[in-house]
Amino acid sequence: MKRSCGATATAGAKKPVFLTKAERQHRDEIEKSSSGSSSKSCYCPSLICSSERRNRKREREIEEAKALEKLARRKQEIVLEAIKEHYFGSKKPRKRVIKSSDKFRFSFDWDNTEDTLRDMNSLYQSPHEARLLFGRGFPAWIAGSRRGSRRRARKR
């Protein structure tokens, strides 16, 4: 490949130039003074907003990376669990064995919730109240005392 003359000229212009320490410090002071005065005179809220946006974006990316990592870990755990189940076998819950003595033993205690008689029979749902009335709609002790008082009143 041949290079053109212009390519070597631009490459030569980009060569670094050695500066002494004093020259570099002088150049830095000039840049600071010029940038400091311009930054103080011009307040640009868009720069602050853009930095805040960058920070929020960075935080969001970090959270997304954590979520992806957590998801990858969960998938890895599922795979390991499947491998363990394949080699060790699945853990089946054992059937509870009831002794024959417990199976046929009569329980004398039960809850009211276990009582189905009240649900089936309507007499238990609306119990009949004992009527203490005697004769013409009066309770027995009132009816008897009134009769006696009427008889006494007639005799007088």
Short mmCIF file of C-alpha atoms in Angstrom, two decimals, residues 2-90:
data_model
loop_
_atom_site.label_atom_id
_atom_site.label_comp_id
_atom_site.label_asym_id
_atom_site.label_seq_id
_atom_site.Cartn_x
_atom_site.Cartn_y
_atom_site.Cartn_z
CA LYS A 2 1.22 3.38 -0.87
CA ARG A 3 0.62 6.37 1.28
CA SER A 4 -0.16 9.73 -0.13
CA CYS A 5 1.75 12.84 0.79
CA GLY A 6 -1.23 14.32 2.63
CA ALA A 7 -1.47 11.35 4.96
CA THR A 8 2.10 11.83 6.19
CA ALA A 9 1.57 15.54 6.69
CA THR A 10 -1.48 15.04 8.90
CA ALA A 11 0.28 12.33 10.85
CA GLY A 12 3.24 14.66 11.40
CA ALA A 13 0.99 17.42 12.72
CA LYS A 14 -0.38 15.11 15.39
CA LYS A 15 2.99 14.29 16.88
CA PRO A 16 3.30 15.23 20.56
CA VAL A 17 5.38 18.23 21.49
CA PHE A 18 7.47 18.14 24.67
CA LEU A 19 6.66 20.92 27.15
CA THR A 20 8.57 21.69 30.30
CA LYS A 21 6.90 21.56 33.67
CA ALA A 22 6.75 25.35 33.91
CA GLU A 23 5.14 25.64 30.47
CA ARG A 24 2.52 23.01 31.38
CA GLN A 25 1.68 24.78 34.65
CA HIS A 26 1.39 28.13 32.86
CA ARG A 27 -0.94 26.59 30.24
CA ASP A 28 -3.09 24.97 33.01
CA GLU A 29 -3.39 28.32 34.83
CA ILE A 30 -4.54 30.03 31.66
CA GLU A 31 -7.13 27.31 31.00
CA LYS A 32 -8.39 27.46 34.58
CA SER A 33 -8.73 31.22 34.57
CA SER A 34 -10.54 31.24 31.25
CA SER A 35 -12.84 28.32 32.12
CA GLY A 36 -13.44 29.58 35.67
CA SER A 37 -14.60 33.00 34.57
CA SER A 38 -16.83 31.58 31.87
CA SER A 39 -18.37 28.96 34.18
CA LYS A 40 -19.08 31.54 36.87
CA SER A 41 -20.74 33.94 34.48
CA CYS A 42 -22.84 31.30 32.73
CA TYR A 43 -25.09 29.09 34.81
CA CYS A 44 -26.45 26.32 32.66
CA PRO A 45 -29.17 24.18 34.29
CA SER A 46 -29.16 21.77 31.36
CA LEU A 47 -25.71 20.55 32.45
CA ILE A 48 -27.03 19.79 35.93
CA CYS A 49 -30.10 18.07 34.53
CA SER A 50 -28.01 15.99 32.18
CA SER A 51 -25.74 14.89 35.04
CA GLU A 52 -28.79 13.98 37.13
CA ARG A 53 -30.18 12.05 34.17
CA ARG A 54 -26.87 10.25 33.82
CA ASN A 55 -26.90 9.36 37.51
CA ARG A 56 -30.48 8.06 37.35
CA LYS A 57 -29.66 6.07 34.22
CA ARG A 58 -26.58 4.59 35.89
CA GLU A 59 -28.61 3.63 38.98
CA ARG A 60 -31.32 2.09 36.81
CA GLU A 61 -28.72 0.08 34.88
CA ILE A 62 -27.21 -1.15 38.16
CA GLU A 63 -30.64 -2.24 39.42
CA GLU A 64 -31.39 -4.00 36.13
CA ALA A 65 -28.04 -5.78 36.30
CA LYS A 66 -28.81 -6.93 39.86
CA ALA A 67 -32.24 -8.17 38.78
CA LEU A 68 -30.73 -10.09 35.86
CA GLU A 69 -28.09 -11.58 38.15
CA LYS A 70 -30.75 -12.64 40.63
CA LEU A 71 -32.80 -14.20 37.83
CA ALA A 72 -29.74 -16.08 36.56
CA ARG A 73 -29.02 -17.33 40.09
CA ARG A 74 -32.63 -18.52 40.44
CA LYS A 75 -32.45 -20.37 37.12
CA GLN A 76 -29.19 -21.99 38.25
CA GLU A 77 -30.85 -23.10 41.51
CA ILE A 78 -33.74 -24.64 39.57
CA VAL A 79 -31.31 -26.57 37.38
CA LEU A 80 -29.38 -27.82 40.43
CA GLU A 81 -32.63 -28.81 42.11
CA ALA A 82 -33.65 -30.80 39.01
CA ILE A 83 -30.28 -32.58 38.98
CA LYS A 84 -30.59 -33.45 42.68
CA GLU A 85 -34.11 -34.75 42.14
CA HIS A 86 -32.90 -36.88 39.23
CA TYR A 87 -30.06 -38.50 41.18
CA PHE A 88 -31.46 -38.60 44.71
CA GLY A 89 -35.11 -39.06 43.80
CA SER A 90 -37.99 -36.82 44.70
#
